[in-house]
């Protein structure tokens, strides 16, 4: 499903509502909500809105476990760290038991050992995987042309990014089939071409890794949706 919003703020509020509803439902159905966070900048306002909304939902964070879909191999207090971003936009604003924050230790010396250890702690079927999309169509740290685009066994792997910080730990496509639901946040004109490639099925997964995503709920603002609206894939709001 593709939901189009007038702007980034509206997209973020709607995505936050979606996450909180999912968390309440998972807690009611199985007493736990495993949420895999996205990195980058787009989720910032969504995370802040989730923190605000859950002030009215007693016990939300007692049932919630947080994981990361990818992390740069830098310390947790580094400005490039996805944990660092989530800490400022979410973790510092909520009352969650520390043992329920499952950080990827980017500072650990052995990346492959870190990926293996994190996989051992990672839920077999996460409830919600949140993703952003890069301008080149990457998701998490699955970049165009990466050999990881065919990984179907390991849930997590070491990735090489084309930009600094180059070394990453990332979920693999195997997680996309294990997860109960995927939410993708896409904002701004720089993402319009990648979205067009995803929804017009132009090129392959190697060129546009976001084409790996199936059955997701896409939260897209008008600017990012410009080309798929012109294509007639979606109707403008
Ligand atoms: C990362 C993210 C990455 C991000 C996209 C979009 O570690 O960089 O996981 O996949 O979601 O690059 O980034 P923006 O939201 O900053 O545009």
Short mmCIF file of C-alpha atoms in Angstrom, two decimals, residues 61-68 83 87 91-92 94-104 118 121:
data_model
loop_
_atom_site.label_atom_id
_atom_site.label_comp_id
_atom_site.label_asym_id
_atom_site.label_seq_id
_atom_site.Cartn_x
_atom_site.Cartn_y
_atom_site.Cartn_z
CA UNK A 61 7.69 0.43 26.22
CA UNK A 62 7.51 -2.42 28.74
CA UNK A 63 6.48 -4.71 25.86
CA UNK A 64 8.69 -3.21 23.15
CA UNK A 65 12.14 -4.35 22.04
CA UNK A 66 14.14 -2.15 19.67
CA UNK A 67 16.61 -3.43 17.09
CA UNK A 68 18.40 -1.77 14.17
CA UNK A 83 21.88 4.43 17.31
CA UNK A 87 18.94 8.06 20.98
CA UNK A 91 15.46 6.72 23.33
CA UNK A 92 16.11 9.85 25.39
CA UNK A 94 10.93 7.30 26.44
CA UNK A 95 11.07 5.04 29.50
CA UNK A 96 12.18 1.70 28.03
CA UNK A 97 14.07 -0.98 29.99
CA UNK A 98 17.72 -0.68 28.81
CA UNK A 99 17.92 -4.45 28.19
CA UNK A 100 15.20 -4.01 25.56
CA UNK A 101 17.37 -1.72 23.46
CA UNK A 102 19.36 -4.08 21.25
CA UNK A 103 22.08 -1.84 19.83
CA UNK A 104 24.51 -3.06 17.17
CA UNK A 118 23.64 -9.73 16.65
CA UNK A 121 19.90 -11.95 19.48
#
